[in-house]
Amino acid sequence: MQNFVFHNPTRILFGEGQIAAIGPEIPSGARVLITYGGGSVVKTGTLAEVKAALGETDYLEFGGIEPNPTYETLMQAVELARREKVDFLLAVGGGSVIDGTKFIAAAIPFEGEPWDILAKQAPITSAVPFGSVLTLPATGSEMNAGSVITRRATHDKLAFIHPLVFPRFSVLDPTKTYTLPPRQVANGIVDAFVHIAEQYLTYPADAKVQDRFAEGLLLTLIEEGPKALAEPENYAVRANLMWTATLALNGLIGAGVPQDWATHMVGHEITALHGLDHAQTLAVVLPAMLQVRRFDKRGKLLQYAERVWGLRDGDVDARIGAAIERTRDFFESLQVPTRLSGYGIGAEAIPPLVDQLERHGMTALGERQDVDLARSRQVLELAL
């Protein structure tokens, strides 16, 4: 096991009705900017519930944050917050809204061009504190310090991580997921699954606790994922799904183990150029990535085959191949296509995607930094 420091300061308020408890979590006298997305939180009444919980707290609103939040939209929120002297942010929505709010939080006090936070990893010395009310279990952004932002004008999709943008608190009410469209539920399951895989399917590090945590989370997604689609208002199912997605990327299972993230980096470029949902790109890339790197990941793939899919008998290579196919089949069973062709993308798209990877310096990816442009091209070709 590798050395690690684990610290997660986010306070979780989990369960039905917990939105009502956010008042004491917000500093007295704060001027709050509520951020949200396309309006579903308005239609479902969640935003009204949040406003009621704020009581006499002074607040403004900023809506319209997109899936794959854009720099252009977020800078409008930054300008509003600066003008109105906002000193606390409250994100109401899924991972895109929370990711966007993290950028807003860092950009408000930032001196200089805020895009440099992403493009140049410019140092962040302060950030406006914020909390979140989660409505879509998927990204884990509600309990981590990472954010991914797109610049529409240049087709760049870049990430930053900083401890100053951990949410102060996050509300996880499973009932707020009941009205989600099936596509978003399925995307959330895939997103959480691949987050776990990026931290688990690397090479053995004798980190037994982290491995068992990861395997338990994967098994929960396999068991509860189809139920979440079949029984949208099953509280127990939605509660398990919501907590699994949070634990998939809150730092716990990644502490002390090698991490990959090549699938995410390639996936980001597909979203940037073709507009696919984040989870759709992960469903496309992961099976191909595992196939191309099956020799390097042999030890963990065999463990995955046995402990997650129950594949214990037969030829080693056959078991690895079967585990990869089971993964693909699971995504497909959720109605998330796992090939580029399923989204109308052909071989002509591959050179521009590889060029994007090169432009963004994504030339030595993976837990061993051995996924170069040639291997990324191979992955994309296999994903057709």
mmCIF file of C-alpha atoms in Angstrom, residues 2-367:
data_model
loop_
_atom_site.group_PDB
_atom_site.id
_atom_site.type_symbol
_atom_site.label_atom_id
_atom_site.label_comp_id
_atom_site.label_asym_id
_atom_site.label_seq_id
_atom_site.Cartn_x
_atom_site.Cartn_y
_atom_site.Cartn_z
ATOM 1 C CA GLN A 2 1.244 3.462 -0.876
ATOM 2 C CA ASN A 3 1.630 6.274 1.658
ATOM 3 C CA PHE A 4 -1.385 8.546 1.762
ATOM 4 C CA VAL A 5 -3.063 11.431 3.561
ATOM 5 C CA PHE A 6 -6.843 11.152 3.686
ATOM 6 C CA HIS A 7 -8.982 14.100 4.728
ATOM 7 C CA ASN A 8 -12.539 14.793 3.662
ATOM 8 C CA PRO A 9 -14.173 17.795 5.359
ATOM 9 C CA THR A 10 -17.601 17.568 3.705
ATOM 10 C CA ARG A 11 -20.496 17.114 6.126
ATOM 11 C CA ILE A 12 -23.194 14.796 4.730
ATOM 12 C CA LEU A 13 -26.883 15.217 5.544
ATOM 13 C CA PHE A 14 -28.384 11.976 4.248
ATOM 14 C CA GLY A 15 -32.012 10.960 3.972
ATOM 15 C CA GLU A 16 -35.535 12.067 3.228
ATOM 16 C CA GLY A 17 -36.406 15.571 4.389
ATOM 17 C CA GLN A 18 -32.832 16.658 5.069
ATOM 18 C CA ILE A 19 -33.120 19.785 2.917
ATOM 19 C CA ALA A 20 -35.008 21.315 5.838
ATOM 20 C CA ALA A 21 -31.825 21.032 7.921
ATOM 21 C CA ILE A 22 -29.568 23.251 5.771
ATOM 22 C CA GLY A 23 -30.341 26.533 7.558
ATOM 23 C CA PRO A 24 -27.846 26.045 10.421
ATOM 24 C CA GLU A 25 -25.173 24.893 7.933
ATOM 25 C CA ILE A 26 -25.022 28.344 6.301
ATOM 26 C CA PRO A 27 -23.139 31.127 8.122
ATOM 27 C CA SER A 28 -25.332 33.718 9.793
ATOM 28 C CA GLY A 29 -25.644 36.864 7.719
ATOM 29 C CA ALA A 30 -24.374 35.194 4.535
ATOM 30 C CA ARG A 31 -25.391 36.506 1.134
ATOM 31 C CA VAL A 32 -26.112 33.319 -0.824
ATOM 32 C CA LEU A 33 -26.125 32.614 -4.551
ATOM 33 C CA ILE A 34 -28.214 29.532 -5.399
ATOM 34 C CA THR A 35 -26.964 27.836 -8.560
ATOM 35 C CA TYR A 36 -28.894 25.290 -10.582
ATOM 36 C CA GLY A 37 -29.282 23.829 -14.066
ATOM 37 C CA GLY A 38 -31.994 23.666 -16.678
ATOM 38 C CA GLY A 39 -35.053 24.044 -14.494
ATOM 39 C CA SER A 40 -35.942 20.517 -13.355
ATOM 40 C CA VAL A 41 -35.355 21.582 -9.741
ATOM 41 C CA VAL A 42 -37.973 24.279 -10.305
ATOM 42 C CA LYS A 43 -40.537 21.869 -11.770
ATOM 43 C CA THR A 44 -40.072 19.236 -9.059
ATOM 44 C CA GLY A 45 -40.334 21.743 -6.222
ATOM 45 C CA THR A 46 -36.813 21.079 -4.932
ATOM 46 C CA LEU A 47 -35.746 24.694 -5.421
ATOM 47 C CA ALA A 48 -38.787 25.950 -3.514
ATOM 48 C CA GLU A 49 -37.943 23.516 -0.711
ATOM 49 C CA VAL A 50 -34.387 24.887 -0.582
ATOM 50 C CA LYS A 51 -35.626 28.481 -0.456
ATOM 51 C CA ALA A 52 -38.017 27.641 2.368
ATOM 52 C CA ALA A 53 -35.151 26.046 4.309
ATOM 53 C CA LEU A 54 -33.091 29.228 3.945
ATOM 54 C CA GLY A 55 -35.664 31.170 5.924
ATOM 55 C CA GLU A 56 -34.594 34.802 6.323
ATOM 56 C CA THR A 57 -31.221 34.267 4.637
ATOM 57 C CA ASP A 58 -30.544 36.752 1.842
ATOM 58 C CA TYR A 59 -30.196 34.935 -1.494
ATOM 59 C CA LEU A 60 -29.973 35.386 -5.263
ATOM 60 C CA GLU A 61 -30.408 32.796 -8.016
ATOM 61 C CA PHE A 62 -28.412 31.761 -11.063
ATOM 62 C CA GLY A 63 -29.913 29.094 -13.334
ATOM 63 C CA GLY A 64 -28.939 27.596 -16.661
ATOM 64 C CA ILE A 65 -25.741 25.692 -15.816
ATOM 65 C CA GLU A 66 -25.445 23.047 -18.536
ATOM 66 C CA PRO A 67 -24.600 19.356 -18.435
ATOM 67 C CA ASN A 68 -20.839 19.579 -19.032
ATOM 68 C CA PRO A 69 -20.839 23.109 -17.554
ATOM 69 C CA THR A 70 -19.289 25.776 -19.743
ATOM 70 C CA TYR A 71 -16.821 28.460 -18.805
ATOM 71 C CA GLU A 72 -18.877 30.987 -20.728
ATOM 72 C CA THR A 73 -22.005 30.398 -18.612
ATOM 73 C CA LEU A 74 -20.143 30.104 -15.337
ATOM 74 C CA MET A 75 -18.372 33.425 -15.846
ATOM 75 C CA GLN A 76 -21.793 35.098 -15.936
ATOM 76 C CA ALA A 77 -22.380 33.699 -12.442
ATOM 77 C CA VAL A 78 -18.935 34.889 -11.347
ATOM 78 C CA GLU A 79 -19.711 38.414 -12.523
ATOM 79 C CA LEU A 80 -23.090 38.365 -10.746
ATOM 80 C CA ALA A 81 -21.526 37.105 -7.525
ATOM 81 C CA ARG A 82 -18.784 39.729 -7.602
ATOM 82 C CA ARG A 83 -21.264 42.511 -8.340
ATOM 83 C CA GLU A 84 -23.663 41.436 -5.583
ATOM 84 C CA LYS A 85 -20.902 40.643 -3.067
ATOM 85 C CA VAL A 86 -21.990 37.031 -2.606
ATOM 86 C CA ASP A 87 -20.116 35.199 0.160
ATOM 87 C CA PHE A 88 -21.724 31.727 0.093
ATOM 88 C CA LEU A 89 -22.829 29.490 -2.792
ATOM 89 C CA LEU A 90 -25.487 26.772 -2.745
ATOM 90 C CA ALA A 91 -25.513 24.303 -5.655
ATOM 91 C CA VAL A 92 -28.829 22.528 -6.277
ATOM 92 C CA GLY A 93 -28.554 19.791 -8.887
ATOM 93 C CA GLY A 94 -26.283 17.051 -10.153
ATOM 94 C CA GLY A 95 -22.551 16.813 -10.707
ATOM 95 C CA SER A 96 -22.480 19.389 -13.486
ATOM 96 C CA VAL A 97 -24.061 22.052 -11.293
ATOM 97 C CA ILE A 98 -21.757 21.184 -8.394
ATOM 98 C CA ASP A 99 -18.647 21.106 -10.623
ATOM 99 C CA GLY A 100 -19.666 24.462 -12.074
ATOM 100 C CA THR A 101 -20.206 25.907 -8.614
ATOM 101 C CA LYS A 102 -16.711 24.806 -7.572
ATOM 102 C CA PHE A 103 -15.302 26.792 -10.473
ATOM 103 C CA ILE A 104 -17.457 29.801 -9.563
ATOM 104 C CA ALA A 105 -16.239 29.524 -5.959
ATOM 105 C CA ALA A 106 -12.591 29.567 -7.049
ATOM 106 C CA ALA A 107 -13.050 32.199 -9.768
ATOM 107 C CA ILE A 108 -14.839 34.890 -7.709
ATOM 108 C CA PRO A 109 -11.737 35.906 -5.683
ATOM 109 C CA PHE A 110 -9.229 34.891 -8.379
ATOM 110 C CA GLU A 111 -7.008 37.677 -9.668
ATOM 111 C CA GLY A 112 -6.315 37.302 -13.365
ATOM 112 C CA GLU A 113 -7.920 35.133 -16.047
ATOM 113 C CA PRO A 114 -9.986 32.419 -14.293
ATOM 114 C CA TRP A 115 -9.551 29.987 -17.215
ATOM 115 C CA ASP A 116 -5.923 29.722 -16.073
ATOM 116 C CA ILE A 117 -7.209 27.722 -13.077
ATOM 117 C CA LEU A 118 -7.914 24.943 -15.595
ATOM 118 C CA ALA A 119 -5.580 25.595 -18.520
ATOM 119 C CA LYS A 120 -2.472 26.467 -16.509
ATOM 120 C CA GLN A 121 -3.333 24.948 -13.127
ATOM 121 C CA ALA A 122 -2.870 28.446 -11.696
ATOM 122 C CA PRO A 123 -2.627 28.434 -7.894
ATOM 123 C CA ILE A 124 -5.839 29.005 -5.946
ATOM 124 C CA THR A 125 -5.352 30.873 -2.680
ATOM 125 C CA SER A 126 -8.987 31.369 -1.669
ATOM 126 C CA ALA A 127 -12.489 30.285 -2.638
ATOM 127 C CA VAL A 128 -16.014 31.243 -1.665
ATOM 128 C CA PRO A 129 -17.463 28.516 0.600
ATOM 129 C CA PHE A 130 -20.389 26.496 -0.706
ATOM 130 C CA GLY A 131 -22.787 23.672 0.019
ATOM 131 C CA SER A 132 -24.772 21.390 -2.257
ATOM 132 C CA VAL A 133 -28.157 19.706 -2.540
ATOM 133 C CA LEU A 134 -27.659 16.649 -4.746
ATOM 134 C CA THR A 135 -30.399 15.579 -7.158
ATOM 135 C CA LEU A 136 -28.495 13.156 -9.422
ATOM 136 C CA PRO A 137 -26.196 10.450 -8.010
ATOM 137 C CA ALA A 138 -23.317 10.000 -10.440
ATOM 138 C CA THR A 139 -20.154 12.043 -10.196
ATOM 139 C CA GLY A 140 -19.343 12.108 -6.483
ATOM 140 C CA SER A 141 -18.724 15.856 -6.813
ATOM 141 C CA GLU A 142 -20.844 16.392 -3.703
ATOM 142 C CA MET A 143 -18.032 14.990 -1.533
ATOM 143 C CA ASN A 144 -14.806 15.720 -3.393
ATOM 144 C CA ALA A 145 -12.620 18.620 -4.482
ATOM 145 C CA GLY A 146 -12.598 18.018 -8.241
ATOM 146 C CA SER A 147 -14.312 19.842 -11.082
ATOM 147 C CA VAL A 148 -14.438 19.457 -14.869
ATOM 148 C CA ILE A 149 -15.311 22.462 -17.032
ATOM 149 C CA THR A 150 -15.769 22.910 -20.798
ATOM 150 C CA ARG A 151 -14.808 25.973 -22.809
ATOM 151 C CA ARG A 152 -17.316 25.987 -25.633
ATOM 152 C CA ALA A 153 -15.369 28.354 -27.883
ATOM 153 C CA THR A 154 -12.276 26.123 -28.048
ATOM 154 C CA HIS A 155 -13.754 22.642 -27.385
ATOM 155 C CA ASP A 156 -11.560 22.231 -24.313
ATOM 156 C CA LYS A 157 -12.751 20.089 -21.409
ATOM 157 C CA LEU A 158 -10.346 20.407 -18.480
ATOM 158 C CA ALA A 159 -10.229 19.574 -14.776
ATOM 159 C CA PHE A 160 -8.929 21.090 -11.587
ATOM 160 C CA ILE A 161 -8.716 19.763 -8.040
ATOM 161 C CA HIS A 162 -8.183 21.881 -4.930
ATOM 162 C CA PRO A 163 -9.008 21.313 -1.246
ATOM 163 C CA LEU A 164 -10.563 24.776 -0.993
ATOM 164 C CA VAL A 165 -13.475 23.605 -3.168
ATOM 165 C CA PHE A 166 -14.650 20.708 -1.045
ATOM 166 C CA PRO A 167 -18.332 21.401 -0.300
ATOM 167 C CA ARG A 168 -18.858 22.486 3.320
ATOM 168 C CA PHE A 169 -21.921 20.246 3.382
ATOM 169 C CA SER A 170 -24.030 18.190 0.976
ATOM 170 C CA VAL A 171 -27.633 17.047 1.269
ATOM 171 C CA LEU A 172 -28.332 13.586 -0.150
ATOM 172 C CA ASP A 173 -32.085 12.939 -0.207
ATOM 173 C CA PRO A 174 -32.829 9.799 -2.263
ATOM 174 C CA THR A 175 -36.415 10.922 -2.914
ATOM 175 C CA LYS A 176 -35.061 13.788 -5.015
ATOM 176 C CA THR A 177 -33.924 11.212 -7.591
ATOM 177 C CA TYR A 178 -37.388 9.694 -8.144
ATOM 178 C CA THR A 179 -38.274 11.983 -11.049
ATOM 179 C CA LEU A 180 -35.003 11.597 -12.965
ATOM 180 C CA PRO A 181 -35.333 10.385 -16.573
ATOM 181 C CA PRO A 182 -34.085 6.785 -17.091
ATOM 182 C CA ARG A 183 -31.188 8.035 -19.226
ATOM 183 C CA GLN A 184 -29.839 10.132 -16.364
ATOM 184 C CA VAL A 185 -30.235 7.296 -13.869
ATOM 185 C CA ALA A 186 -28.399 4.907 -16.202
ATOM 186 C CA ASN A 187 -25.664 7.485 -16.821
ATOM 187 C CA GLY A 188 -25.199 7.876 -13.080
ATOM 188 C CA ILE A 189 -24.765 4.140 -12.592
ATOM 189 C CA VAL A 190 -22.165 3.958 -15.380
ATOM 190 C CA ASP A 191 -20.354 7.044 -14.104
ATOM 191 C CA ALA A 192 -20.034 5.633 -10.587
ATOM 192 C CA PHE A 193 -18.991 2.218 -11.938
ATOM 193 C CA VAL A 194 -16.170 3.676 -14.019
ATOM 194 C CA HIS A 195 -15.022 5.953 -11.176
ATOM 195 C CA ILE A 196 -14.507 2.814 -9.109
ATOM 196 C CA ALA A 197 -12.821 0.965 -11.969
ATOM 197 C CA GLU A 198 -10.305 3.801 -12.470
ATOM 198 C CA GLN A 199 -9.116 3.319 -8.878
ATOM 199 C CA TYR A 200 -9.438 -0.468 -8.719
ATOM 200 C CA LEU A 201 -8.485 -1.945 -12.109
ATOM 201 C CA THR A 202 -4.794 -1.012 -12.038
ATOM 202 C CA TYR A 203 -2.248 -3.386 -10.456
ATOM 203 C CA PRO A 204 -2.187 -5.172 -7.080
ATOM 204 C CA ALA A 205 -0.964 -2.974 -4.216
ATOM 205 C CA ASP A 206 -1.859 -5.318 -1.339
ATOM 206 C CA ALA A 207 -4.503 -2.795 -0.298
ATOM 207 C CA LYS A 208 -7.085 -5.289 0.852
ATOM 208 C CA VAL A 209 -9.449 -2.829 2.502
ATOM 209 C CA GLN A 210 -9.598 -0.550 -0.541
ATOM 210 C CA ASP A 211 -10.077 -3.539 -2.845
ATOM 211 C CA ARG A 212 -12.948 -4.944 -0.783
ATOM 212 C CA PHE A 213 -14.578 -1.521 -0.542
ATOM 213 C CA ALA A 214 -14.337 -1.118 -4.321
ATOM 214 C CA GLU A 215 -15.680 -4.614 -5.021
ATOM 215 C CA GLY A 216 -18.580 -4.070 -2.626
ATOM 216 C CA LEU A 217 -19.502 -0.831 -4.379
ATOM 217 C CA LEU A 218 -19.322 -2.478 -7.821
ATOM 218 C CA LEU A 219 -21.496 -5.367 -6.675
ATOM 219 C CA THR A 220 -24.022 -2.903 -5.264
ATOM 220 C CA LEU A 221 -24.242 -1.084 -8.598
ATOM 221 C CA ILE A 222 -24.686 -4.362 -10.483
ATOM 222 C CA GLU A 223 -27.399 -5.456 -8.060
ATOM 223 C CA GLU A 224 -29.250 -2.163 -7.563
ATOM 224 C CA GLY A 225 -28.696 -0.467 -10.931
ATOM 225 C CA PRO A 226 -31.337 -2.416 -12.883
ATOM 226 C CA LYS A 227 -33.756 -2.096 -9.937
ATOM 227 C CA ALA A 228 -33.337 1.689 -9.952
ATOM 228 C CA LEU A 229 -34.580 1.756 -13.549
ATOM 229 C CA ALA A 230 -37.395 -0.741 -12.950
ATOM 230 C CA GLU A 231 -38.596 0.720 -9.624
ATOM 231 C CA PRO A 232 -37.976 4.498 -9.720
ATOM 232 C CA GLU A 233 -39.579 5.158 -6.330
ATOM 233 C CA ASN A 234 -37.977 2.326 -4.368
ATOM 234 C CA TYR A 235 -36.388 4.320 -1.536
ATOM 235 C CA ALA A 236 -33.991 1.571 -0.420
ATOM 236 C CA VAL A 237 -32.663 1.097 -3.950
ATOM 237 C CA ARG A 238 -32.235 4.832 -4.553
ATOM 238 C CA ALA A 239 -30.574 5.306 -1.143
ATOM 239 C CA ASN A 240 -28.010 2.587 -1.860
ATOM 240 C CA LEU A 241 -27.354 3.963 -5.338
ATOM 241 C CA MET A 242 -26.915 7.508 -4.046
ATOM 242 C CA TRP A 243 -24.449 6.565 -1.300
ATOM 243 C CA THR A 244 -22.517 4.241 -3.620
ATOM 244 C CA ALA A 245 -21.997 7.025 -6.173
ATOM 245 C CA THR A 246 -20.726 9.321 -3.404
ATOM 246 C CA LEU A 247 -18.317 6.735 -1.994
ATOM 247 C CA ALA A 248 -17.076 5.935 -5.493
ATOM 248 C CA LEU A 249 -15.193 9.234 -5.651
ATOM 249 C CA ASN A 250 -14.809 10.780 -2.200
ATOM 250 C CA GLY A 251 -11.168 9.730 -1.823
ATOM 251 C CA LEU A 252 -11.729 6.687 0.371
ATOM 252 C CA ILE A 253 -11.227 3.817 -2.086
ATOM 253 C CA GLY A 254 -8.426 5.691 -3.886
ATOM 254 C CA ALA A 255 -6.298 6.263 -0.797
ATOM 255 C CA GLY A 256 -3.028 4.331 -0.919
ATOM 256 C CA VAL A 257 -3.630 2.674 -4.301
ATOM 257 C CA PRO A 258 -2.498 3.392 -7.879
ATOM 258 C CA GLN A 259 -5.076 5.179 -10.032
ATOM 259 C CA ASP A 260 -5.623 5.117 -13.776
ATOM 260 C CA TRP A 261 -8.008 7.797 -15.215
ATOM 261 C CA ALA A 262 -7.014 7.185 -18.857
ATOM 262 C CA THR A 263 -10.615 6.275 -19.711
ATOM 263 C CA HIS A 264 -11.774 9.638 -18.367
ATOM 264 C CA MET A 265 -9.159 11.628 -20.256
ATOM 265 C CA VAL A 266 -10.063 10.004 -23.577
ATOM 266 C CA GLY A 267 -13.747 10.315 -22.765
ATOM 267 C CA HIS A 268 -13.435 14.042 -22.087
ATOM 268 C CA GLU A 269 -12.241 14.602 -25.653
ATOM 269 C CA ILE A 270 -15.207 12.690 -27.085
ATOM 270 C CA THR A 271 -17.588 14.906 -25.108
ATOM 271 C CA ALA A 272 -15.733 18.062 -26.119
ATOM 272 C CA LEU A 273 -15.869 17.282 -29.850
ATOM 273 C CA HIS A 274 -19.105 15.315 -30.160
ATOM 274 C CA GLY A 275 -21.276 16.358 -27.225
ATOM 275 C CA LEU A 276 -21.900 12.896 -25.780
ATOM 276 C CA ASP A 277 -22.926 12.618 -22.148
ATOM 277 C CA HIS A 278 -19.915 12.058 -19.900
ATOM 278 C CA ALA A 279 -21.099 8.589 -18.864
ATOM 279 C CA GLN A 280 -21.761 7.602 -22.468
ATOM 280 C CA THR A 281 -18.099 8.239 -23.301
ATOM 281 C CA LEU A 282 -16.999 6.157 -20.318
ATOM 282 C CA ALA A 283 -19.198 3.249 -21.411
ATOM 283 C CA VAL A 284 -17.584 3.435 -24.857
ATOM 284 C CA VAL A 285 -13.973 3.761 -23.734
ATOM 285 C CA LEU A 286 -13.659 1.490 -20.676
ATOM 286 C CA PRO A 287 -14.242 -1.933 -22.341
ATOM 287 C CA ALA A 288 -11.843 -1.036 -25.158
ATOM 288 C CA MET A 289 -9.284 0.389 -22.710
ATOM 289 C CA LEU A 290 -9.360 -2.802 -20.633
ATOM 290 C CA GLN A 291 -9.000 -4.938 -23.754
ATOM 291 C CA VAL A 292 -5.978 -3.007 -25.052
ATOM 292 C CA ARG A 293 -4.295 -3.058 -21.622
ATOM 293 C CA ARG A 294 -5.414 -6.502 -20.454
ATOM 294 C CA PHE A 295 -1.837 -7.803 -20.105
ATOM 295 C CA ASP A 296 -0.710 -4.856 -17.942
ATOM 296 C CA LYS A 297 -3.862 -5.139 -15.800
ATOM 297 C CA ARG A 298 -3.865 -8.925 -15.710
ATOM 298 C CA GLY A 299 -3.656 -9.359 -11.915
ATOM 299 C CA LYS A 300 -6.498 -7.004 -11.076
ATOM 300 C CA LEU A 301 -8.633 -8.128 -14.009
ATOM 301 C CA LEU A 302 -8.461 -11.715 -12.747
ATOM 302 C CA GLN A 303 -9.408 -10.538 -9.254
ATOM 303 C CA TYR A 304 -12.260 -8.498 -10.751
ATOM 304 C CA ALA A 305 -13.421 -11.489 -12.782
ATOM 305 C CA GLU A 306 -13.556 -13.698 -9.700
ATOM 306 C CA ARG A 307 -14.819 -11.366 -6.991
ATOM 307 C CA VAL A 308 -17.213 -9.189 -8.970
ATOM 308 C CA TRP A 309 -18.453 -11.468 -11.758
ATOM 309 C CA GLY A 310 -17.923 -14.887 -10.109
ATOM 310 C CA LEU A 311 -15.673 -16.144 -12.934
ATOM 311 C CA ARG A 312 -13.388 -18.692 -11.275
ATOM 312 C CA ASP A 313 -13.026 -21.554 -13.735
ATOM 313 C CA GLY A 314 -11.309 -22.040 -17.048
ATOM 314 C CA ASP A 315 -8.473 -20.440 -18.948
ATOM 315 C CA VAL A 316 -6.994 -17.242 -17.483
ATOM 316 C CA ASP A 317 -7.287 -15.263 -20.716
ATOM 317 C CA ALA A 318 -10.845 -16.477 -21.220
ATOM 318 C CA ARG A 319 -11.799 -15.289 -17.724
ATOM 319 C CA ILE A 320 -10.328 -11.854 -18.380
ATOM 320 C CA GLY A 321 -12.116 -11.619 -21.701
ATOM 321 C CA ALA A 322 -15.383 -12.710 -20.108
ATOM 322 C CA ALA A 323 -15.055 -10.096 -17.339
ATOM 323 C CA ILE A 324 -14.579 -7.345 -19.918
ATOM 324 C CA GLU A 325 -17.603 -8.583 -21.873
ATOM 325 C CA ARG A 326 -19.708 -8.771 -18.690
ATOM 326 C CA THR A 327 -18.799 -5.128 -18.075
ATOM 327 C CA ARG A 328 -19.885 -4.161 -21.587
ATOM 328 C CA ASP A 329 -23.079 -6.205 -21.254
ATOM 329 C CA PHE A 330 -23.924 -4.502 -17.952
ATOM 330 C CA PHE A 331 -23.675 -1.046 -19.524
ATOM 331 C CA GLU A 332 -25.722 -2.189 -22.511
ATOM 332 C CA SER A 333 -28.378 -3.634 -20.182
ATOM 333 C CA LEU A 334 -28.835 -0.093 -18.836
ATOM 334 C CA GLN A 335 -29.436 1.090 -22.427
ATOM 335 C CA VAL A 336 -26.090 2.894 -22.586
ATOM 336 C CA PRO A 337 -24.400 2.002 -25.907
ATOM 337 C CA THR A 338 -20.773 0.938 -25.632
ATOM 338 C CA ARG A 339 -19.501 1.644 -29.150
ATOM 339 C CA LEU A 340 -18.873 4.915 -30.964
ATOM 340 C CA SER A 341 -21.008 3.663 -33.837
ATOM 341 C CA GLY A 342 -23.947 3.555 -31.432
ATOM 342 C CA TYR A 343 -23.757 7.359 -31.343
ATOM 343 C CA GLY A 344 -23.219 7.818 -35.081
ATOM 344 C CA ILE A 345 -19.463 8.375 -34.744
ATOM 345 C CA GLY A 346 -17.178 6.714 -37.314
ATOM 346 C CA ALA A 347 -13.464 6.181 -37.933
ATOM 347 C CA GLU A 348 -13.050 9.681 -39.369
ATOM 348 C CA ALA A 349 -13.513 11.047 -35.832
ATOM 349 C CA ILE A 350 -10.412 9.337 -34.457
ATOM 350 C CA PRO A 351 -7.598 11.591 -35.807
ATOM 351 C CA PRO A 352 -9.187 14.793 -34.394
ATOM 352 C CA LEU A 353 -9.664 13.064 -31.025
ATOM 353 C CA VAL A 354 -6.015 11.999 -30.939
ATOM 354 C CA ASP A 355 -4.998 15.543 -31.915
ATOM 355 C CA GLN A 356 -7.022 16.884 -28.974
ATOM 356 C CA LEU A 357 -5.277 14.489 -26.591
ATOM 357 C CA GLU A 358 -1.914 15.682 -27.881
ATOM 358 C CA ARG A 359 -2.899 19.348 -27.602
ATOM 359 C CA HIS A 360 -3.914 18.855 -23.987
ATOM 360 C CA GLY A 361 -0.727 16.977 -23.085
ATOM 361 C CA MET A 362 -2.537 13.667 -22.574
ATOM 362 C CA THR A 363 0.355 11.657 -23.955
ATOM 363 C CA ALA A 364 1.374 9.510 -20.961
ATOM 364 C CA LEU A 365 -1.831 8.356 -19.285
ATOM 365 C CA GLY A 366 -2.658 5.562 -16.859
ATOM 366 C CA GLU A 367 -1.291 4.231 -13.605
#
